[in-house]
PDB file of C-alpha atoms in Angstrom:
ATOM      1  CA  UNK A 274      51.308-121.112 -64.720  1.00  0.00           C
ATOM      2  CA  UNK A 275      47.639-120.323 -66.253  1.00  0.00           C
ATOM      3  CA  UNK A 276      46.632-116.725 -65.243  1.00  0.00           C
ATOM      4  CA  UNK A 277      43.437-116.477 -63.207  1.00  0.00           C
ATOM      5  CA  UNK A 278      40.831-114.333 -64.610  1.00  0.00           C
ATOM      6  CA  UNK A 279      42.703-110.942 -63.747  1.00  0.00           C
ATOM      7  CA  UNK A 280      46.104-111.956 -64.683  1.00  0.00           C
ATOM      8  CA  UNK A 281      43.979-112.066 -68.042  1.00  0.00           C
ATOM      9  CA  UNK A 282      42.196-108.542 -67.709  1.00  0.00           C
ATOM     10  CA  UNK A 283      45.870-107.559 -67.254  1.00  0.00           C
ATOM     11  CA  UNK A 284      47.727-108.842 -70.292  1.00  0.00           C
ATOM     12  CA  UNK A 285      44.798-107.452 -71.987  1.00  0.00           C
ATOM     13  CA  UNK A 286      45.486-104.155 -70.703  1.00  0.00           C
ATOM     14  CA  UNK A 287      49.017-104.100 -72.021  1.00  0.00           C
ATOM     15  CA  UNK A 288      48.149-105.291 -75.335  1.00  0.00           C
ATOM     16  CA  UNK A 289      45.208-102.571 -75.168  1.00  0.00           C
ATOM     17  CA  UNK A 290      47.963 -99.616 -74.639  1.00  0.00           C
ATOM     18  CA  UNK A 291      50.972-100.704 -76.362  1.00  0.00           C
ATOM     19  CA  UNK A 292      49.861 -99.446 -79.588  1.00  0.00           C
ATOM     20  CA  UNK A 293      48.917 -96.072 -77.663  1.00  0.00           C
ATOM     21  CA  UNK A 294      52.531 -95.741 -76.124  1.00  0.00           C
ATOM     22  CA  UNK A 295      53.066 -94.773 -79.690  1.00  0.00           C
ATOM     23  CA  UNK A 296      50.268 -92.797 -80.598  1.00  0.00           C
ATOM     24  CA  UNK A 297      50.812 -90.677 -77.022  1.00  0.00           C
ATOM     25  CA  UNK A 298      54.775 -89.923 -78.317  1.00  0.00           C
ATOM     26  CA  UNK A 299      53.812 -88.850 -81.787  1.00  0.00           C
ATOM     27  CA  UNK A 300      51.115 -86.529 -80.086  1.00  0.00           C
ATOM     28  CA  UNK A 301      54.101 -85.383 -77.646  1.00  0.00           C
ATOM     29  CA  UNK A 302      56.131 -84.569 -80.787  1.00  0.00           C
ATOM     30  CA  UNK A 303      53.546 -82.890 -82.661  1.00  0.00           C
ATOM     31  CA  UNK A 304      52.490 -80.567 -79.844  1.00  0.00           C
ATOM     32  CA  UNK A 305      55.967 -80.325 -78.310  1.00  0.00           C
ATOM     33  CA  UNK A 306      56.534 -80.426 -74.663  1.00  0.00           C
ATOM     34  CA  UNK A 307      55.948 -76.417 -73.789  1.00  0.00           C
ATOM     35  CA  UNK A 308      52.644 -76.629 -75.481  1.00  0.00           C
ATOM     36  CA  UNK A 309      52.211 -80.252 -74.922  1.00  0.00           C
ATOM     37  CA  UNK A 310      49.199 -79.109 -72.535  1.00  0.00           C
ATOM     38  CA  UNK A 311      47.761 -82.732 -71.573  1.00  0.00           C
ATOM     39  CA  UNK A 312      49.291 -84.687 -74.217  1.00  0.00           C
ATOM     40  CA  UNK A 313      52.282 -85.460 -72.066  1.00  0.00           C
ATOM     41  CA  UNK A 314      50.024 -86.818 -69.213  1.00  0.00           C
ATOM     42  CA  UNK A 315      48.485 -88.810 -71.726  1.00  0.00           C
ATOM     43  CA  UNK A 316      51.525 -90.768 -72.477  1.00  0.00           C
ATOM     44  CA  UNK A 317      52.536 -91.015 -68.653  1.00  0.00           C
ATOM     45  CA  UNK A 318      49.129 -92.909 -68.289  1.00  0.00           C
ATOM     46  CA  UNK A 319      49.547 -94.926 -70.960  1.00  0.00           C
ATOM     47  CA  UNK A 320      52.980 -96.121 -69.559  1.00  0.00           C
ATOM     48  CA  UNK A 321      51.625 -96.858 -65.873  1.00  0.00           C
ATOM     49  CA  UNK A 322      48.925 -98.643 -67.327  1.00  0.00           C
ATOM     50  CA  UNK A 323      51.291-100.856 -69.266  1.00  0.00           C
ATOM     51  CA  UNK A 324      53.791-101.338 -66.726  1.00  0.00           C
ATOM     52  CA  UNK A 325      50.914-102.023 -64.388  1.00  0.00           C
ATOM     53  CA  UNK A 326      49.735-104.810 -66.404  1.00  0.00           C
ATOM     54  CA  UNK A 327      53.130-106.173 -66.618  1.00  0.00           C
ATOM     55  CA  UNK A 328      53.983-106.694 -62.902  1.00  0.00           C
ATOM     56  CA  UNK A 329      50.554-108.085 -62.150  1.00  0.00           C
ATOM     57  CA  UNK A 330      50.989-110.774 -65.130  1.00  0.00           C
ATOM     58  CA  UNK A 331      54.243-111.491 -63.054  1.00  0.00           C
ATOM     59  CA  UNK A 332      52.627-112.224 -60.374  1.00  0.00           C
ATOM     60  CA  UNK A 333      50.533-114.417 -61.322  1.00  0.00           C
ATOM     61  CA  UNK A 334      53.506-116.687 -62.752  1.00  0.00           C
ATOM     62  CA  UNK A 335      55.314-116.649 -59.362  1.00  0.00           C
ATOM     63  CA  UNK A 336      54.965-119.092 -56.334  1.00  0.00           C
ATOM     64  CA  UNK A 337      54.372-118.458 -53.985  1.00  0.00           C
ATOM     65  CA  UNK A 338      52.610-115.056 -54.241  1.00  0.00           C
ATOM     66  CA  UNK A 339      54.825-111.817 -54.215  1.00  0.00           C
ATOM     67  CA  UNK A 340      53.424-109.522 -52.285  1.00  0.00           C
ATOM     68  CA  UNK A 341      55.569-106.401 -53.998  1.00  0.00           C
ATOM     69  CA  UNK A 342      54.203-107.230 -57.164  1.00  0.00           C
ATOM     70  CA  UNK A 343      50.447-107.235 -56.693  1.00  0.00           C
ATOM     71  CA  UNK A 344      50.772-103.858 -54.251  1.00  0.00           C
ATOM     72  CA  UNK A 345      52.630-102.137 -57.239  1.00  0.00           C
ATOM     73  CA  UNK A 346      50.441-103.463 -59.531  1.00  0.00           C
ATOM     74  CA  UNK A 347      47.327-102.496 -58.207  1.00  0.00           C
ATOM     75  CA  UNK A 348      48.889 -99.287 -56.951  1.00  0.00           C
ATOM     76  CA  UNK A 349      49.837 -98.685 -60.657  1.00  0.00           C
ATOM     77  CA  UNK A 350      46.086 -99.401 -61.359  1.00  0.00           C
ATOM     78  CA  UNK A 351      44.509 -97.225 -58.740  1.00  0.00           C
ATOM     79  CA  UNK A 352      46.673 -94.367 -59.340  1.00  0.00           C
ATOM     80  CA  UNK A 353      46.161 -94.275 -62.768  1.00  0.00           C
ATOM     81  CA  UNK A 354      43.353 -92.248 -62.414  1.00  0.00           C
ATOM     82  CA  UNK A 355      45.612 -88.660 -61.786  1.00  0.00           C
ATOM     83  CA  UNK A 356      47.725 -89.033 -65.018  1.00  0.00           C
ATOM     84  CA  UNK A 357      43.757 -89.184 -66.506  1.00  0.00           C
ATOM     85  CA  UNK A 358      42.612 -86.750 -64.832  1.00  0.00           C
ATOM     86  CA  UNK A 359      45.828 -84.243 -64.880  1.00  0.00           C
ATOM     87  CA  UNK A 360      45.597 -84.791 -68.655  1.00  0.00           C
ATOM     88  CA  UNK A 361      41.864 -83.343 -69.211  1.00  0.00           C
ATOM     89  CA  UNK A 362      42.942 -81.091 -66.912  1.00  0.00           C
ATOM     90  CA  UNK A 363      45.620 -79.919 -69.255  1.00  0.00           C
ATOM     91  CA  UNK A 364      43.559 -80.224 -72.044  1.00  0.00           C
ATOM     92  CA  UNK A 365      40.973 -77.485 -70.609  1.00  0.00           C
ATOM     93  CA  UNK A 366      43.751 -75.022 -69.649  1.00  0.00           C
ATOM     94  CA  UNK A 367      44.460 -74.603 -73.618  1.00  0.00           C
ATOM     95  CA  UNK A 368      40.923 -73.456 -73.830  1.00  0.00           C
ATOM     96  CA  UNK A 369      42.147 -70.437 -72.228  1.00  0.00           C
ATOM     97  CA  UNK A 370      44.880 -69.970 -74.756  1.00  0.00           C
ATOM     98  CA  UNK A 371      45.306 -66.741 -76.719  1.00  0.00           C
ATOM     99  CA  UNK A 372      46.445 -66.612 -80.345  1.00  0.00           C
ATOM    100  CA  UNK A 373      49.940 -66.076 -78.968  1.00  0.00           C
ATOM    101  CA  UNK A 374      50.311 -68.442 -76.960  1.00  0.00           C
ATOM    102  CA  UNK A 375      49.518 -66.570 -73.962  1.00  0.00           C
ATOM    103  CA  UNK A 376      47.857 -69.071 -71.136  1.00  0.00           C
ATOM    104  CA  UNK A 377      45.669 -67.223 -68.544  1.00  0.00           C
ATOM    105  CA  UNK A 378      45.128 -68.556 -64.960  1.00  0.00           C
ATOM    106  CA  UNK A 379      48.170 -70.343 -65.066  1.00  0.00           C
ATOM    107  CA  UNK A 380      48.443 -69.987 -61.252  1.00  0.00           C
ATOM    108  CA  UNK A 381      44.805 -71.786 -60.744  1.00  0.00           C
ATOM    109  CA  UNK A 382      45.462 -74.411 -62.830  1.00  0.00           C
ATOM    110  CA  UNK A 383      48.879 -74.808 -61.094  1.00  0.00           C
ATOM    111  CA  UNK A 384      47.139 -74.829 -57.956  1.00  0.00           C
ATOM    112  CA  UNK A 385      44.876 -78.413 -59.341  1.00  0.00           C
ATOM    113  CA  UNK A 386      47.490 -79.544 -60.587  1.00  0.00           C
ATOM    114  CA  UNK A 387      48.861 -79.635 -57.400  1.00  0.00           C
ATOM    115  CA  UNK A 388      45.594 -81.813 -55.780  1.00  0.00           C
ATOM    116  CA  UNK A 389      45.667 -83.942 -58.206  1.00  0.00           C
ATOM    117  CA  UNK A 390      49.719 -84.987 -57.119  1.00  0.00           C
ATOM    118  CA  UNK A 391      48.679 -84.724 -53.108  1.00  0.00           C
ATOM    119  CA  UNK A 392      45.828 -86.993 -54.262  1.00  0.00           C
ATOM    120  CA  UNK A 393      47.995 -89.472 -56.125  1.00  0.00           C
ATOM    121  CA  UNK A 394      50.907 -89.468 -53.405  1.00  0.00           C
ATOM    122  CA  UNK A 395      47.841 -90.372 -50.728  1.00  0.00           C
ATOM    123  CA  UNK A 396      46.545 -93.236 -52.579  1.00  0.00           C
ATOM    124  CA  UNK A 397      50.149 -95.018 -53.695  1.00  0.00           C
ATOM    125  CA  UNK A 398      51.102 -94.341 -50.038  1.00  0.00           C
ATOM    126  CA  UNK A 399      48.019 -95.502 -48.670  1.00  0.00           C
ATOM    127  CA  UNK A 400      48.203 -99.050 -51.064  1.00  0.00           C
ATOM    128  CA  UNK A 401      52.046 -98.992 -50.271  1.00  0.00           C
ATOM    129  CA  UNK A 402      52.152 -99.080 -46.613  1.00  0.00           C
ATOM    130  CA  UNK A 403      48.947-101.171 -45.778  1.00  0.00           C
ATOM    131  CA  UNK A 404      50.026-104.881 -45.025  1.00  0.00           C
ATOM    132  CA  UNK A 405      47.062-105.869 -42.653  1.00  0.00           C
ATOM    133  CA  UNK A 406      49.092-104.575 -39.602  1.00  0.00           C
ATOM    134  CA  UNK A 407      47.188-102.588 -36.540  1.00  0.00           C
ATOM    135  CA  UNK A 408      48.436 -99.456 -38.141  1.00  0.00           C
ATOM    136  CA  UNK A 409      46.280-100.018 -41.617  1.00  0.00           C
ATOM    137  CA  UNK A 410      43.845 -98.018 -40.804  1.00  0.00           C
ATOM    138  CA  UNK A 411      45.746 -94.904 -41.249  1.00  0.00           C
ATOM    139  CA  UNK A 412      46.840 -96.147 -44.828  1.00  0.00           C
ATOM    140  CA  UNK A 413      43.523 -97.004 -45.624  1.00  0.00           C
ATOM    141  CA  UNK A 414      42.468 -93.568 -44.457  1.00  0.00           C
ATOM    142  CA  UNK A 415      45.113 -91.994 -46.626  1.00  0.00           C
ATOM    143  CA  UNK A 416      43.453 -93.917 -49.578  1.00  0.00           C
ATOM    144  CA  UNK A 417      40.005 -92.456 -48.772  1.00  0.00           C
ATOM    145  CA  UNK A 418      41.108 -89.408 -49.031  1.00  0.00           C
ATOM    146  CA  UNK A 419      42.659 -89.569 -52.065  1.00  0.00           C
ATOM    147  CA  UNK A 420      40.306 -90.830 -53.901  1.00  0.00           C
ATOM    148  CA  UNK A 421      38.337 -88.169 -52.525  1.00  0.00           C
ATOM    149  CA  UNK A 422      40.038 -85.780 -54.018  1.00  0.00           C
ATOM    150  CA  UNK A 423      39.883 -87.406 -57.541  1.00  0.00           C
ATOM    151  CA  UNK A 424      36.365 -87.223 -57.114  1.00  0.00           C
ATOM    152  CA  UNK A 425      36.637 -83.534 -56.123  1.00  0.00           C
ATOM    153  CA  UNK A 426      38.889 -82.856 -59.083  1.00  0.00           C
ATOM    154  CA  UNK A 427      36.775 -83.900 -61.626  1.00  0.00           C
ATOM    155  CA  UNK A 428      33.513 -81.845 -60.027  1.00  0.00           C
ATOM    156  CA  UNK A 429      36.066 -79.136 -60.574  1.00  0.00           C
ATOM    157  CA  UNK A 430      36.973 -80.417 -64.208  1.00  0.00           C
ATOM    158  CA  UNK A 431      33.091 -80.392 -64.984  1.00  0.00           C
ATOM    159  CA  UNK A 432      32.819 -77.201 -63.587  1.00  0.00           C
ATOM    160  CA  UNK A 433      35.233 -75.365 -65.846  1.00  0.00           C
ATOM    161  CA  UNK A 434      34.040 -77.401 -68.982  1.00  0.00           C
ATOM    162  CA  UNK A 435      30.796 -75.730 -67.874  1.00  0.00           C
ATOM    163  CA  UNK A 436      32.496 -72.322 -67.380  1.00  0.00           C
ATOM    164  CA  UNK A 437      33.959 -72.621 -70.948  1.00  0.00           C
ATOM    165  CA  UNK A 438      31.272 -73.907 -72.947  1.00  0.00           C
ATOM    166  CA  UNK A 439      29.776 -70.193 -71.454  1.00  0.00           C
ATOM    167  CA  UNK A 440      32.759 -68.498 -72.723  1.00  0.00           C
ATOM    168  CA  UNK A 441      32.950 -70.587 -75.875  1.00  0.00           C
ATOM    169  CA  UNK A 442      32.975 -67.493 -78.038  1.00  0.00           C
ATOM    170  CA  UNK A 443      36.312 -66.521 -76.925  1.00  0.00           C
ATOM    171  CA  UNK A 444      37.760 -69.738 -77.487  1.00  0.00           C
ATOM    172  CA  UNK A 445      39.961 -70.510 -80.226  1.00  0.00           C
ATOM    173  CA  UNK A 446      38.907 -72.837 -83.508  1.00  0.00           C
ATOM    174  CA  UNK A 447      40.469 -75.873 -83.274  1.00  0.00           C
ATOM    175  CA  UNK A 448      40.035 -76.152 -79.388  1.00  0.00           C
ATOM    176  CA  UNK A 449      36.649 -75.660 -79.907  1.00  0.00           C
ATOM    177  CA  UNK A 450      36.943 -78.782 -81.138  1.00  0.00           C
ATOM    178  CA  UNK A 451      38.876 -80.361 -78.566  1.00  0.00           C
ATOM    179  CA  UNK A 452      36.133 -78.873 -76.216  1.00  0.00           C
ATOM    180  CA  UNK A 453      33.604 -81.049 -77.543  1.00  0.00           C
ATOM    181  CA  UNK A 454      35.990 -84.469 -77.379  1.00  0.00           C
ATOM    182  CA  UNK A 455      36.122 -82.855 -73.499  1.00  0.00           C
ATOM    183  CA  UNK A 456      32.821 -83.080 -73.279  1.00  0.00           C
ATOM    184  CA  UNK A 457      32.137 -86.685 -74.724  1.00  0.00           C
ATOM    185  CA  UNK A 458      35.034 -87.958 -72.581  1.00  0.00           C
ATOM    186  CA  UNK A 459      33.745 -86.469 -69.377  1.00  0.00           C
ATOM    187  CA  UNK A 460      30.825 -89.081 -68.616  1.00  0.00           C
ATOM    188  CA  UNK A 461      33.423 -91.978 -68.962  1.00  0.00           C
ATOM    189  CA  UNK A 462      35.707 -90.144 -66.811  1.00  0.00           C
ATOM    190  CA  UNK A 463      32.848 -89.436 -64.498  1.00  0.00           C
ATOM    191  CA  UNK A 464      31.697 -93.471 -64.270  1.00  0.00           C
ATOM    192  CA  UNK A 465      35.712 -94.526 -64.187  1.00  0.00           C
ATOM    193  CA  UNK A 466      35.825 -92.031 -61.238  1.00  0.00           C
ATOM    194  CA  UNK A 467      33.007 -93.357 -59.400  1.00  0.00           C
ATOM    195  CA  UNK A 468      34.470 -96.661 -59.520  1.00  0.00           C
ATOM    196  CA  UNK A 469      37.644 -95.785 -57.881  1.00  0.00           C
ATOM    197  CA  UNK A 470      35.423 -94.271 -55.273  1.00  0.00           C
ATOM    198  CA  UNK A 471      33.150 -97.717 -54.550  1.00  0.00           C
ATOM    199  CA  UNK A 472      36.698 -99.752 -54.926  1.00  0.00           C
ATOM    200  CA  UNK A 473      38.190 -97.930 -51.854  1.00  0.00           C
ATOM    201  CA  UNK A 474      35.550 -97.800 -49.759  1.00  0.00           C
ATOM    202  CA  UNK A 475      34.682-101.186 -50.620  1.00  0.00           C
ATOM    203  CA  UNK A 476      37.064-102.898 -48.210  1.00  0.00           C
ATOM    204  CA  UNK A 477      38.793-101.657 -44.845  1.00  0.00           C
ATOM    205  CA  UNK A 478      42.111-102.716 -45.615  1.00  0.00           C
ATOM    206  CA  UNK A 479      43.825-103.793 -49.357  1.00  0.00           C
ATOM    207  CA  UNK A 480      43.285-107.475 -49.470  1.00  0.00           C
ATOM    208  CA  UNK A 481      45.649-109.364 -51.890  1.00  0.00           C
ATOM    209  CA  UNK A 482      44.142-112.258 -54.085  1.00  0.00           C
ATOM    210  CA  UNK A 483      44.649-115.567 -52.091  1.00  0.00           C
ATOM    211  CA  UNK A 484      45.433-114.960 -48.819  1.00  0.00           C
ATOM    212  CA  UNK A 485      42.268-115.902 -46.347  1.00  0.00           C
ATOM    213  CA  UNK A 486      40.865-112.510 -45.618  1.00  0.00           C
ATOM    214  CA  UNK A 487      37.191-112.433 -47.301  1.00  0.00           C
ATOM    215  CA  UNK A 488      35.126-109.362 -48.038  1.00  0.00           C
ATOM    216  CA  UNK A 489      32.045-108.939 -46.224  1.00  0.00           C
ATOM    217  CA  UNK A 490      30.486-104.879 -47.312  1.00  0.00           C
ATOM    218  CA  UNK A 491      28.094-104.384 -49.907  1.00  0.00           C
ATOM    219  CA  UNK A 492      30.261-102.718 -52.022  1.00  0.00           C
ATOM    220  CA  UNK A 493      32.520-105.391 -52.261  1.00  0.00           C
ATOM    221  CA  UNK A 494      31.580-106.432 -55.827  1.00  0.00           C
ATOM    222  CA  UNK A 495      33.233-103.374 -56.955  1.00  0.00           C
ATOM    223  CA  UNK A 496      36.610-104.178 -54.878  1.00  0.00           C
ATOM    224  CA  UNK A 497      39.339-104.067 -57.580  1.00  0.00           C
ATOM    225  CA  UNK A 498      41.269-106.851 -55.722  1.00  0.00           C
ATOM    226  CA  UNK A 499      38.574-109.452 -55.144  1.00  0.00           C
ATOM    227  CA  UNK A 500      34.889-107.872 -56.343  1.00  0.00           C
ATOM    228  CA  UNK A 501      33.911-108.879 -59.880  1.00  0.00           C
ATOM    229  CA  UNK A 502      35.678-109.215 -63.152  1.00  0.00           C
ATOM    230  CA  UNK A 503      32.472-107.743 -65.484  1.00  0.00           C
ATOM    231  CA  UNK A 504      32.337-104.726 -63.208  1.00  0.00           C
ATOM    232  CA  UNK A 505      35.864-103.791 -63.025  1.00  0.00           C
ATOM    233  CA  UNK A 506      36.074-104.317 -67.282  1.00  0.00           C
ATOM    234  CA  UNK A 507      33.213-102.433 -67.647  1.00  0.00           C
ATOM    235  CA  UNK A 508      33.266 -99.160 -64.877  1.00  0.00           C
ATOM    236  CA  UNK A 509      37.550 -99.495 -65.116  1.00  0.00           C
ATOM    237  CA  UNK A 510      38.940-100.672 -67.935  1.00  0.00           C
ATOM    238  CA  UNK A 511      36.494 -99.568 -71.120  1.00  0.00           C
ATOM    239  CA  UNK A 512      35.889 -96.697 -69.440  1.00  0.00           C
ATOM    240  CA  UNK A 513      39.553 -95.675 -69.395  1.00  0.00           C
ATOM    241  CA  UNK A 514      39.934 -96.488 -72.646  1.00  0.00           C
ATOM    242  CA  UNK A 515      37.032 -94.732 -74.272  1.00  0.00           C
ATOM    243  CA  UNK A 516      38.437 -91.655 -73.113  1.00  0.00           C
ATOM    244  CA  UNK A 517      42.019 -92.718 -73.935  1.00  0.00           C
ATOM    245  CA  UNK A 518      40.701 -92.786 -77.731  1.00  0.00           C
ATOM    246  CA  UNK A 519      38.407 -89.633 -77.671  1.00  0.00           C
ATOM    247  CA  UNK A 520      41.712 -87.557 -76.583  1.00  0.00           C
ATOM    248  CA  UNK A 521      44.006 -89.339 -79.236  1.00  0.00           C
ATOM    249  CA  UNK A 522      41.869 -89.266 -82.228  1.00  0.00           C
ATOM    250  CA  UNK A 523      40.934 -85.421 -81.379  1.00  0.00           C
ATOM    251  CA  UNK A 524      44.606 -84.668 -80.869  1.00  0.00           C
ATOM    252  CA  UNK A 525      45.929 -86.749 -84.120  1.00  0.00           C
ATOM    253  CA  UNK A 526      42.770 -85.012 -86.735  1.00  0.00           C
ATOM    254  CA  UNK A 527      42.594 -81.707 -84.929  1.00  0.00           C
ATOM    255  CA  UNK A 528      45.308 -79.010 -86.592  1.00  0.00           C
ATOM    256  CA  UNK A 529      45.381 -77.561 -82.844  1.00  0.00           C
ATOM    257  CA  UNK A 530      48.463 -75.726 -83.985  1.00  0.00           C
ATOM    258  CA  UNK A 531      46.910 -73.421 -86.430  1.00  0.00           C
ATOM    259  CA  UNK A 532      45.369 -71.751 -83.413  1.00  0.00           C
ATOM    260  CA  UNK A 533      48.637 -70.306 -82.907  1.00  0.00           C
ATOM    261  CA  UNK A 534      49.281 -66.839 -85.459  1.00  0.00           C
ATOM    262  CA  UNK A 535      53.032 -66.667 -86.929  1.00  0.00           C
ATOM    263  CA  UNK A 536      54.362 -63.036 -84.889  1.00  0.00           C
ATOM    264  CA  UNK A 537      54.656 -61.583 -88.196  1.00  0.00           C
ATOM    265  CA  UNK A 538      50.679 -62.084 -89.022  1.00  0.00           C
ATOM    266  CA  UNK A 539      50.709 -58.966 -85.754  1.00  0.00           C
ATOM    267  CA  UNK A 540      52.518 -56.901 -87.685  1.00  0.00           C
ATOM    268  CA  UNK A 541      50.239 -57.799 -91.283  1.00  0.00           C
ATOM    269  CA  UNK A 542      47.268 -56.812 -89.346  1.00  0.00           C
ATOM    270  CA  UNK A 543      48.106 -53.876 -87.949  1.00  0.00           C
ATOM    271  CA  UNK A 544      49.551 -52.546 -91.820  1.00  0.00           C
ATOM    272  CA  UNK A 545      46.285 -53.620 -93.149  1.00  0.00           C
ATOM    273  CA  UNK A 546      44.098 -51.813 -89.872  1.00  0.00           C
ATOM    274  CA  UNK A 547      46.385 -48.494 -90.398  1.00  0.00           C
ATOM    275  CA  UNK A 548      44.119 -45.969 -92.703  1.00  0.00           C
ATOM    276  CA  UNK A 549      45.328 -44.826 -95.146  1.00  0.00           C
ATOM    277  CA  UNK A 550      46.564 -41.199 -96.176  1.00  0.00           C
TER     278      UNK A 550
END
């Protein structure tokens, strides 16, 4: 069966983030997993994104439509957004990194961490559950709000870019570096963001493609279902993947690791700062 035009926006996708499957574990491995900071998250998106794109490809061959493959699909898609977020996230908690390897506010960061899960479990549940019964309103609520909290999220994320650009003096080398990939990435975060935020409230309930329910708001150009193709590739997809390459290209050319001082360079230091007799 030919794919429609988002069965083809979807095998693009996996072809887009095969290659980055790759480039996300070698970044794992060079960073390791306890200082791994976002580079983990980054690989977790890149595997929902290709997975995503795989079951929505299947549905399009199958006939008639399966219902459990375009709701994981698109729930794939929607929450793909907290791995994204989670990982710049990450990435802005190494800023407050000491030499040693010493993290500071581990318990705030902890803390967003922890909206950014409630805000992912909302909106799978929410896409999960809602099957057009008289009870969808509650999932669709569920969505709303957790795509409201992705948008709160990142406010926060800009905020503490903010906070550390103030602070930049006491930031380490290399992630002064990073900080400025951050900072580049943020406005494509900021307009991918948005669009999960017109997508949801687009629509009262999660339509799938083909069955008779039509789309009536304003916003409903920018439904990721049923709105249209050019808006979703632009505000979703490139989006995505412009900060996608930011992140790995900073994380494969930046020595991040150097920011770390071997324990014996301590002990050099403080032979060297001892006066002499």
């Amino acid at each position: 069966m030919a794919l429609d035009t988002q069965g083809i926006l979807a095998a693009v996708t996996i072809a887009m983030y095969i290659p980055f499957l790759f480039v996300s574990i070698r970044l794992v491995m060079k960073y390791g997993m306890s200082r791994g900071d976002g580079w983990v998250l980054l690989l977790v998106f890149s595997i929902i994104r290709v997975l995503g794109g795989a079951l929505l490809v299947a549905a399009e061959d199958i006939t008639p439509a399966n219902i459990g493959l375009y709701i994981g699909g698109y729930a794939l898609e929607s929450s793909g957004l907290s791995p994204l977020l989670l990982c710049t996230l990450g990435l802005l908690h190494s800023m407050f990194q000491t030499p040693d390897g010493f993290s500071r506010y581990n318990r705030l960061f902890r803390l967003l961490q922890i909206l950014g899960m409630i805000a992912l479990i909302l909106t799978i549940t929410g896409i999960s559950n809602e099957t057009g019964s008289s009870s969808s309103s509650i999932w669709n609520t569920m969505r709303r709000v957790g795509v409201i909290l992705f948008c709160a999220l990142y406010i926060i994320l800009v905020g503490i870019c903010v906070h550390v650009w103030t602070q930049v003096g006491f930031v380490m080398r290399y992630r002064k570096q990073l900080l400025k990939a951050i900072s580049i990435a943020l406005p494509f975060l900021a307009i991918r963001t948005l669009y999960s935020v017109l997508s949801t409230f687009s629509s009262d309930s999660f339509s799938i493609p083909g069955t008779t329910e039509s789309n009536t708001s304003d916003l409903a150009k920018f439904n990721v279902l049923t709105g249209e193709w050019q808006i979703y590739l632009v505000m979703d997809m490139l989006m995505e993947y412009a900060v996608v390459i930011i992140y790995a290209v900073a994380g494969i050319m930046l020595p991040l690791n150097e920011d770390y001082k071997p324990a014996d360079s301590y002990q050099d230091e403080y032979l060297l700062s001892r006066p002499q007799m």
